[in-house]
């Protein structure tokens, strides 16, 4: 029953949510710029190595334990292979063949999978507002794909890879909820990158090829944005939200990311959404508002 009530979303969680939405949304065109010059195995290996170094350095400086209790190793392995290996490989590979805005939209089928998986495995209740939010939000995603069918026929493998990355990301989110709060998020991130990073480094050894560093300023900006911001702060902030809020809330709220992705794609890459796209983005905005709006209701009820 406790999962049925909407938890109060505090200032910290709201601040992290806004930051993640803005930075991850901007990152779709930033990744596209980096991948214009770098092989995706090279690019993602830089990202994973940077994330691992950031979290190890943080734990060592703050004296946070690096060890993970033995009973959690199985869950961590599966979680890391979904959230780190599968997501980073499939999304980057597909992004080399799709426009950044549409790639982001395809990846954000993730909230649908989160809602379904969290109902089955976490027992989270599907409240009317959440059902409405996921229906409206996913309707917006469907609208964004309507006039892209011709393009997707040209790159069906890329489209399927991006949808698969969203599904496996959702599996990882649900699994991540199972770790006890006593284990610091930074420690979980370290082992996520260790256990989920080796397939990327193996891919780098087998399939990676030069150039090993970008040349254009735009490609450098995309690479540095990822290694300095996304794979440090964003990954930490996102997983803090996953642990603090019901999986359905974080999943549905993340539908706001494609909005920023489209806007930043227009500004940074000159991508031009069609009028039809704006209707779909409005649906996504409504879905996010439906999820976040009732945040103060439990407080009023408690006061009675």
XYZ file of C-alpha atoms in Angstrom:
304
model
C 0.000 0.000 0.000
C 2.875 2.327 0.722
C 3.811 2.348 -2.936
C 0.391 3.612 -3.932
C 0.911 7.053 -2.392
C 2.976 9.614 -4.184
C 6.109 10.394 -2.149
C 7.034 13.976 -1.449
C 9.662 15.043 -3.964
C 12.080 17.191 -1.988
C 14.139 20.098 -3.231
C 17.229 17.922 -3.622
C 15.428 15.342 -5.758
C 13.752 18.064 -7.825
C 17.092 19.805 -8.350
C 18.749 16.558 -9.434
C 15.848 15.800 -11.752
C 16.027 19.202 -13.483
C 19.808 18.940 -13.850
C 19.642 15.416 -15.303
C 16.895 16.333 -17.765
C 18.778 19.387 -19.035
C 22.224 17.799 -19.212
C 21.110 14.432 -20.631
C 18.871 16.167 -23.155
C 21.748 18.341 -24.373
C 23.957 15.263 -24.492
C 22.127 13.660 -27.437
C 23.476 16.191 -29.971
C 26.758 16.366 -28.032
C 27.224 12.614 -28.528
C 26.354 12.998 -32.191
C 29.140 15.575 -32.544
C 31.702 13.327 -30.860
C 30.662 10.286 -32.901
C 31.094 12.267 -36.107
C 34.856 11.737 -35.645
C 35.308 8.949 -33.104
C 34.533 5.260 -33.494
C 31.790 4.514 -30.963
C 33.922 1.868 -29.211
C 36.635 4.494 -28.701
C 34.125 7.111 -27.540
C 32.307 4.869 -25.067
C 35.564 3.450 -23.666
C 36.718 6.973 -22.851
C 33.358 7.575 -21.125
C 33.432 4.387 -19.030
C 37.057 4.926 -17.989
C 36.295 8.520 -16.993
C 33.242 7.522 -14.959
C 35.177 4.830 -13.122
C 38.005 7.240 -12.292
C 35.576 9.929 -11.081
C 33.790 7.633 -8.623
C 36.937 5.898 -7.348
C 38.549 9.306 -6.731
C 35.427 10.526 -4.921
C 35.265 7.483 -2.652
C 38.968 7.629 -1.831
C 38.842 11.352 -1.052
C 35.714 11.059 1.134
C 36.688 7.764 2.737
C 33.652 5.989 1.304
C 34.002 2.182 1.227
C 34.871 0.630 -2.128
C 33.725 -2.878 -1.267
C 30.433 -4.445 -2.279
C 28.960 -7.159 -0.009
C 29.222 -10.610 -1.594
C 25.468 -11.252 -1.551
C 24.893 -8.400 -4.010
C 27.369 -9.469 -6.680
C 24.859 -11.407 -8.788
C 22.389 -8.533 -8.927
C 25.194 -6.077 -9.663
C 26.525 -8.151 -12.561
C 23.147 -8.303 -14.325
C 22.414 -4.659 -13.523
C 25.799 -3.531 -14.875
C 25.459 -5.552 -18.068
C 22.059 -3.911 -18.703
C 22.689 -0.330 -17.564
C 26.319 0.082 -18.590
C 27.253 -2.482 -21.248
C 24.023 -2.889 -23.213
C 22.883 0.728 -22.943
C 26.223 2.278 -23.902
C 26.951 -0.124 -26.756
C 23.499 -0.228 -28.344
C 22.666 3.477 -27.981
C 26.010 4.704 -29.319
C 26.004 2.271 -32.242
C 22.443 3.230 -33.193
C 23.173 6.943 -32.826
C 25.750 6.729 -35.601
C 22.881 5.810 -37.967
C 19.996 7.960 -36.658
C 19.361 11.696 -36.094
C 20.036 12.665 -32.479
C 16.462 13.816 -31.762
C 14.849 10.662 -33.094
C 17.431 8.435 -31.443
C 16.584 9.996 -28.087
C 12.887 9.417 -28.666
C 13.400 5.748 -29.509
C 15.542 5.261 -26.400
C 12.822 6.786 -24.261
C 10.462 3.899 -24.758
C 12.258 3.047 -21.492
C 9.479 4.531 -19.234
C 6.909 2.086 -20.640
C 9.133 -0.864 -19.751
C 9.868 0.619 -16.297
C 6.178 0.953 -15.485
C 5.434 -2.635 -16.518
C 8.509 -4.179 -14.866
C 8.130 -2.233 -11.612
C 4.505 -3.375 -11.350
C 5.538 -7.023 -11.748
C 8.823 -7.136 -9.809
C 8.565 -4.268 -7.301
C 4.836 -4.317 -6.631
C 4.500 -0.603 -7.417
C 0.866 0.384 -7.809
C -0.363 1.765 -11.115
C -2.287 4.819 -9.880
C -4.680 6.593 -12.262
C -2.302 9.554 -12.632
C 0.594 7.249 -13.541
C -1.534 5.312 -16.027
C -2.612 8.607 -17.601
C 0.967 9.896 -17.624
C 2.451 6.839 -19.301
C -0.425 6.693 -21.824
C -0.081 10.361 -22.793
C 3.725 10.301 -22.735
C 4.055 7.170 -24.822
C 1.395 8.559 -27.137
C 3.718 11.511 -27.634
C 6.592 9.151 -28.406
C 4.403 7.337 -30.956
C 3.483 10.634 -32.614
C 7.136 11.541 -32.985
C 7.691 8.315 -34.899
C 4.715 8.590 -37.253
C 6.416 10.640 -39.951
C 9.743 8.865 -39.438
C 8.579 5.476 -40.724
C 10.253 5.999 -44.080
C 13.536 6.890 -42.387
C 13.288 3.933 -40.027
C 12.788 1.585 -42.959
C 16.171 2.758 -44.103
C 17.775 1.900 -40.762
C 15.585 -0.775 -39.126
C 18.494 -2.385 -37.274
C 19.468 0.949 -35.725
C 15.885 1.587 -34.624
C 15.586 -1.849 -33.027
C 18.953 -1.407 -31.303
C 17.823 1.881 -29.767
C 14.522 0.428 -28.537
C 16.419 -2.572 -27.107
C 18.753 -0.199 -25.273
C 15.712 1.411 -23.639
C 14.281 -1.966 -22.604
C 17.554 -3.154 -21.054
C 18.039 0.206 -19.355
C 14.610 -0.267 -17.739
C 15.602 -3.744 -16.519
C 18.699 -2.211 -14.944
C 16.630 0.495 -13.207
C 14.327 -2.052 -11.610
C 17.295 -4.178 -10.492
C 19.103 -1.125 -9.091
C 16.150 -0.519 -6.749
C 17.020 -3.774 -4.964
C 20.286 -2.557 -3.448
C 20.021 -1.520 0.215
C 20.351 2.195 0.980
C 23.310 1.382 3.259
C 25.509 0.897 0.164
C 26.604 4.327 -1.163
C 25.509 5.164 -4.699
C 29.100 5.985 -5.654
C 30.215 2.496 -4.620
C 27.455 0.947 -6.716
C 28.547 3.083 -9.663
C 32.163 1.934 -9.334
C 31.190 -1.723 -9.596
C 28.655 -0.944 -12.337
C 31.466 0.474 -14.466
C 33.874 -2.346 -13.557
C 31.443 -5.186 -14.309
C 29.655 -3.459 -17.169
C 32.688 -1.802 -18.709
C 34.674 -4.867 -19.751
C 32.476 -5.615 -22.826
C 33.190 -2.107 -24.074
C 36.932 -2.452 -23.543
C 36.808 -5.857 -25.248
C 34.959 -4.250 -28.145
C 37.574 -1.502 -28.238
C 40.358 -4.098 -28.531
C 38.535 -6.004 -31.276
C 36.745 -3.305 -33.257
C 38.133 0.051 -32.171
C 40.038 2.053 -34.727
C 41.416 5.564 -35.090
C 41.374 8.424 -34.837
C 41.835 8.070 -31.084
C 41.304 11.782 -30.459
C 38.943 14.199 -32.225
C 40.102 17.132 -34.328
C 37.148 19.509 -34.675
C 36.165 21.717 -31.740
C 32.605 20.357 -31.855
C 33.818 16.747 -31.515
C 36.097 17.746 -28.638
C 33.138 19.476 -26.962
C 31.040 16.320 -27.265
C 33.782 14.110 -25.837
C 34.671 16.429 -22.941
C 31.021 17.008 -22.059
C 30.596 13.252 -21.651
C 33.772 12.450 -19.718
C 33.544 15.520 -17.447
C 29.792 15.915 -16.896
C 27.651 13.016 -18.073
C 29.673 10.071 -16.769
C 30.301 11.765 -13.456
C 27.482 13.990 -12.237
C 24.632 12.763 -14.453
C 25.115 9.074 -13.740
C 25.373 9.781 -10.010
C 22.323 12.084 -9.971
C 20.191 9.673 -12.000
C 20.941 6.697 -9.763
C 20.320 8.791 -6.656
C 16.850 9.515 -8.054
C 16.293 5.844 -8.907
C 17.040 4.896 -5.302
C 15.045 7.746 -3.733
C 11.822 7.571 -5.756
C 9.548 4.829 -7.100
C 10.855 3.447 -10.383
C 7.673 4.505 -12.170
C 8.205 8.145 -11.164
C 11.805 8.338 -12.370
C 10.911 6.455 -15.529
C 7.938 8.594 -16.533
C 9.630 11.849 -15.500
C 12.576 11.055 -17.761
C 10.229 11.566 -20.723
C 11.227 15.223 -20.365
C 14.711 14.405 -21.712
C 13.635 14.131 -25.397
C 12.153 17.641 -25.154
C 15.546 19.069 -24.291
C 17.138 16.752 -26.836
C 14.997 18.170 -29.632
C 15.616 21.776 -28.618
C 19.369 21.275 -28.305
C 19.459 19.342 -31.577
C 17.934 22.379 -33.271
C 20.435 24.751 -31.684
C 23.596 22.651 -31.965
C 23.038 20.572 -35.109
C 20.469 22.566 -37.033
C 17.906 19.754 -36.853
C 14.441 21.046 -37.725
C 11.454 19.393 -36.030
C 8.256 19.441 -38.067
C 5.055 21.100 -36.718
C 3.758 17.609 -35.922
C 6.641 17.191 -33.469
C 5.492 20.039 -31.246
C 2.147 18.351 -30.588
C 3.997 15.231 -29.469
C 6.332 17.198 -27.216
C 3.328 18.889 -25.576
C 1.979 15.429 -24.729
C 5.284 14.581 -23.054
C 5.169 17.805 -21.009
C 1.663 16.915 -19.801
C 2.855 13.432 -18.810
C 5.700 14.817 -16.715
C 3.376 17.330 -15.002
C 0.941 14.528 -14.132
C 3.746 12.636 -12.412
C 5.248 15.537 -10.494
C 2.087 17.538 -9.683
C 0.651 15.374 -6.859
C 3.894 15.510 -4.858
C 2.375 17.504 -1.972
C -0.805 15.460 -1.525
C 0.518 13.003 1.101
C 1.618 15.953 3.226
C -1.903 17.385 3.293
C -3.361 14.014 4.118
C -0.882 13.528 6.900
C -1.856 16.924 8.338
C -5.463 15.765 8.662
